[in-house]
Amino acid sequence: MKTFCSMLETIGKTPLVRLSRLVDKSQGAIFAKLEFASPGLSKKDRVALQMIEDAEKNGKLQKDQPVVELTSGNMGTGLAIVCQLKGYRFIAVMSKGNSIERAKMMKAFGAEVRLVDQLPDSIPGQVSGGDLELVEIEAQKLTKELGAFRANQFFNPSTKDVGTYRIAPEILEQLGNEKLDAFVDFMGTGGSCIGVATALKKSFPRIKCFGVEPERASFYFDRTAANQTGKHKIQGGGYNMMLEFVETATGLLDGFITITDKEAIFGAKEMALGECIFAGFSSGANYAAAKKLLQSDFKGKNILILTPDSGTKYLSTDLWD
Ligand SMILES: Cc1ncc(COP(=O)(O)O)c(C=O)c1O
């Protein structure tokens, strides 16, 4: 055990837990990488640190230059922490449709938060691709006005590099002699899904990797399905749009799995009750997707999931009703 000199040093090195109470050995195994075990309670702390340090190294971010980013809350919280500790001004641009805990948390870490109205037919708690476009316009405007560094999570390669070079190596070390047969991950930018899958495919050449999408925003699974309203409760992703990291990783993913809001909520509740893992909607979606695999072609196999953020971020929503 050692003493840390900054909270920046506590980012990452998250636990890997085998869900042995929820999944009986005869069914197979689900390993959960608890990415919410980080100062900002989400996997995006690592991404923020990587983005800022990469930008410092390659000269894209100068001392005294503000940082701007579009966020559903977690990326913004990660950047708020990293910018506060490194002395950069940070402005987060977020849709009013995301849970209010997120804005409060970013502000607590010193960020300025610009909230953007949703489209007239959008529902609070359900941020659509159209809502995100409005946030993007505002983020671009601010970046120009302030001469800021735009973190640009949907396109910045640091987003996926963190999966390949930080998260996956930890998982491999933690697994010891265990092998993985499948990996599933709910996609926002698709960065962690693609990043982690890239590394796992090198270590386990036969592993199958799947992107997880909301049933009503299944852009990659089947964008022509009749129920494509784009509306769902799984915050942090499912924007029903083309993702740069998925598009440029041709052939890396083996397929896509769709999850309903109910399945994601039930999954999060099962993890809380069964394993005392208090995680959010997208963690519930990942767990539900892994269970679907264990109940079909992957019976008896080892599956990896990430738990992107903490359940405390959703106390104002119906997740825990
Ligand atoms: C709660 C949550 N789950 C999942 C994701 C998706 O992660 P990624 O952008 O790596 O696809 C995010 C992204 O912000 C998120 O906040």
CSV table of C-alpha atoms and ligand atoms in Angstrom, one decimal:
chain,number,residue,atom,x,y,z
A,1,MET,CA,0.0,0.0,0.0
A,2,LYS,CA,1.3,3.5,-0.8
A,3,THR,CA,0.3,7.1,-0.2
A,4,PHE,CA,-0.8,9.0,-3.3
A,5,CYS,CA,0.2,12.6,-3.7
A,6,SER,CA,-2.7,13.6,-6.0
A,7,MET,CA,-6.1,12.2,-6.9
A,8,LEU,CA,-4.8,12.0,-10.5
A,9,GLU,CA,-2.7,9.0,-9.3
A,10,THR,CA,-5.8,7.2,-8.1
A,11,ILE,CA,-7.4,7.1,-11.6
A,12,GLY,CA,-7.6,3.6,-13.0
A,13,LYS,CA,-6.3,0.4,-11.3
A,14,THR,CA,-9.9,-0.7,-10.9
A,15,PRO,CA,-11.0,-4.0,-9.5
A,16,LEU,CA,-12.0,-7.0,-11.7
A,17,VAL,CA,-14.8,-9.0,-10.0
A,18,ARG,CA,-16.1,-12.4,-11.0
A,19,LEU,CA,-19.9,-12.3,-10.5
A,20,SER,CA,-19.9,-15.6,-8.7
A,21,ARG,CA,-23.1,-15.1,-6.8
A,22,LEU,CA,-25.2,-14.2,-9.8
A,23,VAL,CA,-23.6,-16.7,-12.3
A,24,ASP,CA,-23.3,-20.3,-11.3
A,25,LYS,CA,-20.1,-22.0,-12.5
A,26,SER,CA,-22.2,-24.4,-14.6
A,27,GLN,CA,-23.5,-21.4,-16.6
A,28,GLY,CA,-20.1,-19.9,-17.3
A,29,ALA,CA,-18.6,-16.7,-15.8
A,30,ILE,CA,-19.1,-12.9,-16.1
A,31,PHE,CA,-16.1,-10.8,-15.1
A,32,ALA,CA,-16.9,-7.2,-14.3
A,33,LYS,CA,-14.2,-4.5,-14.6
A,34,LEU,CA,-15.4,-1.9,-12.1
A,35,GLU,CA,-14.6,1.3,-14.0
A,36,PHE,CA,-16.7,3.4,-11.7
A,37,ALA,CA,-14.1,2.9,-8.9
A,38,SER,CA,-12.4,6.1,-9.8
A,39,PRO,CA,-12.6,9.7,-8.4
A,40,GLY,CA,-15.4,10.8,-10.7
A,41,LEU,CA,-17.2,7.5,-10.4
A,42,SER,CA,-16.9,6.6,-14.1
A,43,LYS,CA,-14.7,5.1,-16.7
A,44,LYS,CA,-14.3,8.6,-18.3
A,45,ASP,CA,-11.7,9.7,-15.7
A,46,ARG,CA,-9.1,7.6,-17.4
A,47,VAL,CA,-10.1,9.0,-20.8
A,48,ALA,CA,-9.9,12.5,-19.5
A,49,LEU,CA,-6.4,12.0,-18.1
A,50,GLN,CA,-5.2,10.4,-21.3
A,51,MET,CA,-6.7,13.1,-23.5
A,52,ILE,CA,-5.2,16.0,-21.5
A,53,GLU,CA,-1.8,14.4,-21.2
A,54,ASP,CA,-1.7,13.4,-24.9
A,55,ALA,CA,-2.7,17.0,-25.8
A,56,GLU,CA,0.0,18.4,-23.5
A,57,LYS,CA,2.6,16.2,-25.1
A,58,ASN,CA,1.7,16.9,-28.7
A,59,GLY,CA,1.4,20.7,-28.1
A,60,LYS,CA,-2.4,20.9,-28.8
A,61,LEU,CA,-3.1,22.2,-25.3
A,62,GLN,CA,-1.1,25.2,-24.1
A,63,LYS,CA,-0.9,26.5,-20.5
A,64,ASP,CA,-3.7,28.9,-19.8
A,65,GLN,CA,-5.8,27.6,-22.7
A,66,PRO,CA,-9.4,26.6,-21.6
A,67,VAL,CA,-10.8,23.2,-22.4
A,68,VAL,CA,-14.3,22.6,-23.8
A,69,GLU,CA,-16.2,19.4,-24.2
A,70,LEU,CA,-19.6,18.0,-25.1
A,71,THR,CA,-20.6,15.5,-22.4
A,72,SER,CA,-23.4,13.3,-21.1
A,73,GLY,CA,-21.8,14.1,-17.7
A,74,ASN,CA,-19.2,11.5,-17.2
A,75,MET,CA,-16.6,12.8,-19.7
A,76,GLY,CA,-17.2,16.2,-18.3
A,77,THR,CA,-16.7,15.0,-14.7
A,78,GLY,CA,-13.5,13.3,-15.7
A,79,LEU,CA,-12.2,16.4,-17.5
A,80,ALA,CA,-13.4,18.6,-14.5
A,81,ILE,CA,-11.2,16.6,-12.2
A,82,VAL,CA,-8.1,16.5,-14.5
A,83,CYS,CA,-8.4,20.2,-15.4
A,84,GLN,CA,-8.9,21.3,-11.8
A,85,LEU,CA,-5.9,19.4,-10.6
A,86,LYS,CA,-3.7,20.5,-13.5
A,87,GLY,CA,-4.9,24.1,-13.5
A,88,TYR,CA,-7.0,24.5,-16.7
A,89,ARG,CA,-10.3,26.3,-17.0
A,90,PHE,CA,-12.9,23.7,-18.1
A,91,ILE,CA,-16.3,24.3,-19.6
A,92,ALA,CA,-18.7,21.3,-20.0
A,93,VAL,CA,-21.6,21.5,-22.5
A,94,MET,CA,-24.4,19.1,-21.7
A,95,SER,CA,-28.0,18.4,-22.7
A,96,LYS,CA,-30.7,19.3,-20.1
A,97,GLY,CA,-31.9,15.7,-20.7
A,98,ASN,CA,-29.0,14.2,-18.7
A,99,SER,CA,-29.5,13.6,-15.0
A,100,ILE,CA,-28.9,16.7,-12.8
A,101,GLU,CA,-26.4,14.9,-10.5
A,102,ARG,CA,-23.9,15.1,-13.3
A,103,ALA,CA,-24.0,18.9,-13.6
A,104,LYS,CA,-23.8,19.2,-9.8
A,105,MET,CA,-20.8,16.9,-9.7
A,106,MET,CA,-18.9,18.8,-12.5
A,107,LYS,CA,-19.5,22.1,-10.8
A,108,ALA,CA,-18.3,20.7,-7.4
A,109,PHE,CA,-15.0,20.0,-9.2
A,110,GLY,CA,-14.7,23.6,-10.5
A,111,ALA,CA,-16.1,23.2,-14.0
A,112,GLU,CA,-18.4,25.7,-15.7
A,113,VAL,CA,-21.5,23.9,-17.0
A,114,ARG,CA,-23.5,25.1,-20.1
A,115,LEU,CA,-26.9,23.3,-20.2
A,116,VAL,CA,-28.5,23.0,-23.7
A,117,ASP,CA,-32.2,22.7,-24.2
A,118,GLN,CA,-33.5,19.4,-25.7
A,119,LEU,CA,-35.5,19.3,-29.0
A,120,PRO,CA,-39.2,20.1,-28.4
A,121,ASP,CA,-40.3,16.4,-28.8
A,122,SER,CA,-37.5,15.0,-26.6
A,123,ILE,CA,-38.0,13.5,-23.1
A,124,PRO,CA,-35.9,14.5,-20.1
A,125,GLY,CA,-33.7,11.5,-19.2
A,126,GLN,CA,-33.6,10.4,-22.8
A,127,VAL,CA,-31.0,12.2,-24.8
A,128,SER,CA,-31.4,11.6,-28.6
A,129,GLY,CA,-28.9,12.0,-31.4
A,130,GLY,CA,-30.8,15.2,-32.3
A,131,ASP,CA,-30.3,16.6,-28.8
A,132,LEU,CA,-26.6,15.8,-29.0
A,133,GLU,CA,-26.4,17.7,-32.3
A,134,LEU,CA,-27.6,20.8,-30.4
A,135,VAL,CA,-25.0,20.3,-27.7
A,136,GLU,CA,-22.3,19.9,-30.4
A,137,ILE,CA,-23.3,23.2,-32.1
A,138,GLU,CA,-22.9,25.0,-28.7
A,139,ALA,CA,-19.6,23.3,-28.0
A,140,GLN,CA,-18.2,24.3,-31.3
A,141,LYS,CA,-19.4,27.9,-30.8
A,142,LEU,CA,-17.7,28.1,-27.4
A,143,THR,CA,-14.5,26.5,-28.6
A,144,LYS,CA,-14.2,29.2,-31.3
A,145,GLU,CA,-15.1,32.0,-29.0
A,146,LEU,CA,-12.6,31.0,-26.3
A,147,GLY,CA,-9.8,29.7,-28.5
A,148,ALA,CA,-10.2,26.6,-26.4
A,149,PHE,CA,-8.8,23.1,-26.7
A,150,ARG,CA,-11.7,20.8,-27.8
A,151,ALA,CA,-11.3,17.4,-26.2
A,152,ASN,CA,-13.6,15.9,-28.9
A,153,GLN,CA,-14.3,12.5,-27.4
A,154,PHE,CA,-16.1,11.1,-30.4
A,155,PHE,CA,-13.0,11.5,-32.6
A,156,ASN,CA,-10.0,11.9,-30.4
A,157,PRO,CA,-7.9,8.7,-30.6
A,158,SER,CA,-7.1,9.0,-26.9
A,159,THR,CA,-10.7,7.8,-26.2
A,160,LYS,CA,-9.9,4.4,-27.6
A,161,ASP,CA,-6.2,4.2,-26.7
A,162,VAL,CA,-7.1,4.2,-23.1
A,163,GLY,CA,-9.0,0.9,-23.6
A,164,THR,CA,-6.2,-0.7,-25.5
A,165,TYR,CA,-3.2,0.5,-23.4
A,166,ARG,CA,-4.6,1.1,-19.9
A,167,ILE,CA,-7.8,-0.9,-19.3
A,168,ALA,CA,-7.1,-4.1,-21.2
A,169,PRO,CA,-3.5,-4.6,-19.8
A,170,GLU,CA,-5.0,-4.4,-16.3
A,171,ILE,CA,-7.7,-7.0,-17.2
A,172,LEU,CA,-5.1,-9.4,-18.6
A,173,GLU,CA,-3.0,-9.1,-15.5
A,174,GLN,CA,-6.0,-9.6,-13.2
A,175,LEU,CA,-7.3,-12.6,-15.1
A,176,GLY,CA,-4.1,-14.6,-14.4
A,177,ASN,CA,-4.6,-17.9,-16.2
A,178,GLU,CA,-8.3,-17.4,-17.0
A,179,LYS,CA,-9.2,-17.0,-20.7
A,180,LEU,CA,-11.9,-14.8,-22.2
A,181,ASP,CA,-14.4,-16.0,-24.8
A,182,ALA,CA,-16.5,-12.9,-25.2
A,183,PHE,CA,-16.5,-9.1,-24.4
A,184,VAL,CA,-19.6,-6.9,-24.6
A,185,ASP,CA,-19.8,-3.2,-24.2
A,186,PHE,CA,-22.5,-0.5,-24.4
A,187,MET,CA,-21.5,2.1,-27.0
A,188,GLY,CA,-21.5,5.9,-26.6
A,189,THR,CA,-18.5,7.0,-28.6
A,190,GLY,CA,-17.7,3.3,-29.0
A,191,GLY,CA,-14.2,4.1,-27.8
A,192,SER,CA,-13.9,1.7,-24.9
A,193,CYS,CA,-15.6,-1.1,-26.9
A,194,ILE,CA,-13.2,-0.7,-29.8
A,195,GLY,CA,-10.1,0.1,-27.6
A,196,VAL,CA,-10.5,-2.9,-25.3
A,197,ALA,CA,-11.5,-5.3,-28.1
A,198,THR,CA,-8.4,-4.3,-30.1
A,199,ALA,CA,-6.2,-5.5,-27.2
A,200,LEU,CA,-8.2,-8.6,-26.3
A,201,LYS,CA,-8.2,-9.9,-29.9
A,202,LYS,CA,-4.4,-9.9,-29.7
A,203,SER,CA,-4.3,-11.9,-26.5
A,204,PHE,CA,-7.3,-14.2,-27.2
A,205,PRO,CA,-7.5,-14.6,-31.0
A,206,ARG,CA,-10.8,-16.6,-30.8
A,207,ILE,CA,-12.6,-14.1,-28.6
A,208,LYS,CA,-15.9,-12.6,-29.9
A,209,CYS,CA,-16.5,-8.9,-29.2
A,210,PHE,CA,-20.0,-7.3,-29.3
A,211,GLY,CA,-21.2,-3.7,-29.2
A,212,VAL,CA,-24.3,-3.2,-27.1
A,213,GLU,CA,-27.1,-0.9,-28.2
A,214,PRO,CA,-30.6,0.1,-26.9
A,215,GLU,CA,-33.3,-1.8,-28.7
A,216,ARG,CA,-34.9,1.4,-29.9
A,217,ALA,CA,-31.6,2.9,-31.1
A,218,SER,CA,-30.0,-0.1,-32.7
A,219,PHE,CA,-28.1,1.8,-35.4
A,220,TYR,CA,-25.6,-1.0,-36.0
A,221,PHE,CA,-27.7,-4.0,-35.1
A,222,ASP,CA,-30.6,-3.1,-37.4
A,223,ARG,CA,-31.3,0.5,-38.2
A,224,THR,CA,-34.3,-0.4,-40.3
A,225,ALA,CA,-36.2,-2.0,-37.4
A,226,ALA,CA,-39.7,-0.6,-37.0
A,227,ASN,CA,-39.3,0.5,-33.4
A,228,GLN,CA,-36.3,2.9,-34.0
A,229,THR,CA,-37.6,5.9,-32.1
A,230,GLY,CA,-34.1,6.6,-30.7
A,231,LYS,CA,-35.7,7.1,-27.3
A,232,HIS,CA,-34.4,5.1,-24.4
A,233,LYS,CA,-33.2,5.4,-20.8
A,234,ILE,CA,-29.6,4.1,-21.1
A,235,GLN,CA,-27.6,7.3,-20.5
A,236,GLY,CA,-24.1,7.7,-21.9
A,237,GLY,CA,-24.7,6.2,-25.4
A,238,GLY,CA,-27.2,4.7,-27.8
A,239,TYR,CA,-27.3,7.9,-29.9
A,240,ASN,CA,-28.4,6.1,-33.0
A,241,MET,CA,-25.7,7.5,-35.2
A,242,MET,CA,-22.5,6.5,-37.0
A,243,LEU,CA,-19.5,6.2,-34.7
A,244,GLU,CA,-16.0,7.1,-36.0
A,245,PHE,CA,-14.3,4.4,-33.9
A,246,VAL,CA,-16.6,1.6,-35.0
A,247,GLU,CA,-16.5,2.7,-38.7
A,248,THR,CA,-12.7,2.7,-38.7
A,249,ALA,CA,-12.2,-0.6,-37.0
A,250,THR,CA,-13.6,-2.7,-39.9
A,251,GLY,CA,-14.2,-6.3,-38.9
A,252,LEU,CA,-13.1,-5.9,-35.3
A,253,LEU,CA,-16.5,-6.4,-33.8
A,254,ASP,CA,-18.3,-9.7,-34.3
A,255,GLY,CA,-21.8,-8.4,-33.9
A,256,PHE,CA,-24.2,-6.2,-31.9
A,257,ILE,CA,-26.6,-7.1,-29.1
A,258,THR,CA,-29.7,-5.0,-28.3
A,259,ILE,CA,-31.1,-4.4,-24.8
A,260,THR,CA,-34.4,-2.8,-23.7
A,261,ASP,CA,-34.6,-0.2,-20.9
A,262,LYS,CA,-36.3,-2.8,-18.7
A,263,GLU,CA,-33.5,-5.3,-19.2
A,264,ALA,CA,-30.9,-2.7,-18.4
A,265,ILE,CA,-32.7,-1.6,-15.2
A,266,PHE,CA,-33.3,-5.2,-14.1
A,267,GLY,CA,-29.6,-5.9,-14.8
A,268,ALA,CA,-28.4,-3.0,-12.7
A,269,LYS,CA,-30.8,-4.1,-9.9
A,270,GLU,CA,-29.6,-7.7,-10.0
A,271,MET,CA,-26.0,-6.6,-9.8
A,272,ALA,CA,-26.8,-4.4,-6.8
A,273,LEU,CA,-28.8,-7.1,-4.9
A,274,GLY,CA,-26.7,-10.1,-6.0
A,275,GLU,CA,-23.2,-8.7,-5.8
A,276,CYS,CA,-23.6,-5.3,-4.1
A,277,ILE,CA,-22.2,-3.6,-7.2
A,278,PHE,CA,-24.0,-0.3,-7.4
A,279,ALA,CA,-23.8,0.7,-11.0
A,280,GLY,CA,-25.7,2.6,-13.7
A,281,PHE,CA,-28.1,1.9,-16.6
A,282,SER,CA,-25.3,1.0,-19.1
A,283,SER,CA,-23.6,-1.4,-16.6
A,284,GLY,CA,-27.0,-3.1,-16.3
A,285,ALA,CA,-27.2,-3.2,-20.1
A,286,ASN,CA,-23.7,-4.8,-20.3
A,287,TYR,CA,-24.6,-7.4,-17.7
A,288,ALA,CA,-27.9,-8.2,-19.4
A,289,ALA,CA,-26.1,-8.6,-22.8
A,290,ALA,CA,-23.6,-11.0,-21.2
A,291,LYS,CA,-26.4,-13.0,-19.6
A,292,LYS,CA,-28.0,-13.3,-23.1
A,293,LEU,CA,-24.8,-14.8,-24.4
A,294,LEU,CA,-24.5,-17.2,-21.5
A,295,GLN,CA,-28.0,-18.4,-22.3
A,296,SER,CA,-27.3,-19.0,-25.9
A,297,ASP,CA,-24.1,-19.8,-27.9
A,298,PHE,CA,-21.8,-18.9,-25.0
A,299,LYS,CA,-23.1,-21.3,-22.4
A,300,GLY,CA,-20.3,-22.3,-20.0
A,301,LYS,CA,-17.9,-19.5,-21.4
A,302,ASN,CA,-16.1,-16.6,-19.8
A,303,ILE,CA,-17.5,-13.1,-20.6
A,304,LEU,CA,-16.0,-9.7,-19.8
A,305,ILE,CA,-18.1,-6.6,-19.1
A,306,LEU,CA,-17.2,-3.1,-18.0
A,307,THR,CA,-19.3,-1.2,-15.5
A,308,PRO,CA,-19.0,2.4,-16.8
A,309,ASP,CA,-20.4,4.4,-14.0
A,310,SER,CA,-21.9,4.4,-10.5
A,311,GLY,CA,-25.6,4.0,-9.6
A,312,THR,CA,-25.3,7.1,-7.4
A,313,LYS,CA,-25.4,9.1,-10.6
A,314,TYR,CA,-29.0,8.0,-11.1
A,315,LEU,CA,-30.6,8.6,-7.7
A,316,SER,CA,-32.9,11.2,-9.3
A,317,THR,CA,-34.1,8.8,-12.0
A,318,ASP,CA,-36.4,5.8,-11.9
A,319,LEU,CA,-33.5,3.3,-11.9
A,320,TRP,CA,-33.8,2.6,-8.2
A,321,ASP,CA,-37.6,3.0,-7.8
B,1,LIG,C1,-22.5,5.8,-18.3
B,1,LIG,C2,-21.9,5.5,-19.6
B,1,LIG,N1,-21.9,4.3,-20.2
B,1,LIG,C3,-21.4,4.1,-21.4
B,1,LIG,C4,-20.7,5.1,-22.1
B,1,LIG,C5,-20.1,4.8,-23.4
B,1,LIG,O1,-18.7,4.7,-23.4
B,1,LIG,P1,-17.9,4.9,-24.7
B,1,LIG,O2,-18.0,6.4,-25.0
B,1,LIG,O3,-16.5,4.5,-24.4
B,1,LIG,O4,-18.6,4.1,-25.8
B,1,LIG,C6,-20.6,6.3,-21.5
B,1,LIG,C7,-19.9,7.4,-22.2
B,1,LIG,O5,-19.9,8.5,-21.8
B,1,LIG,C8,-21.2,6.6,-20.3
B,1,LIG,O6,-21.1,7.8,-19.7
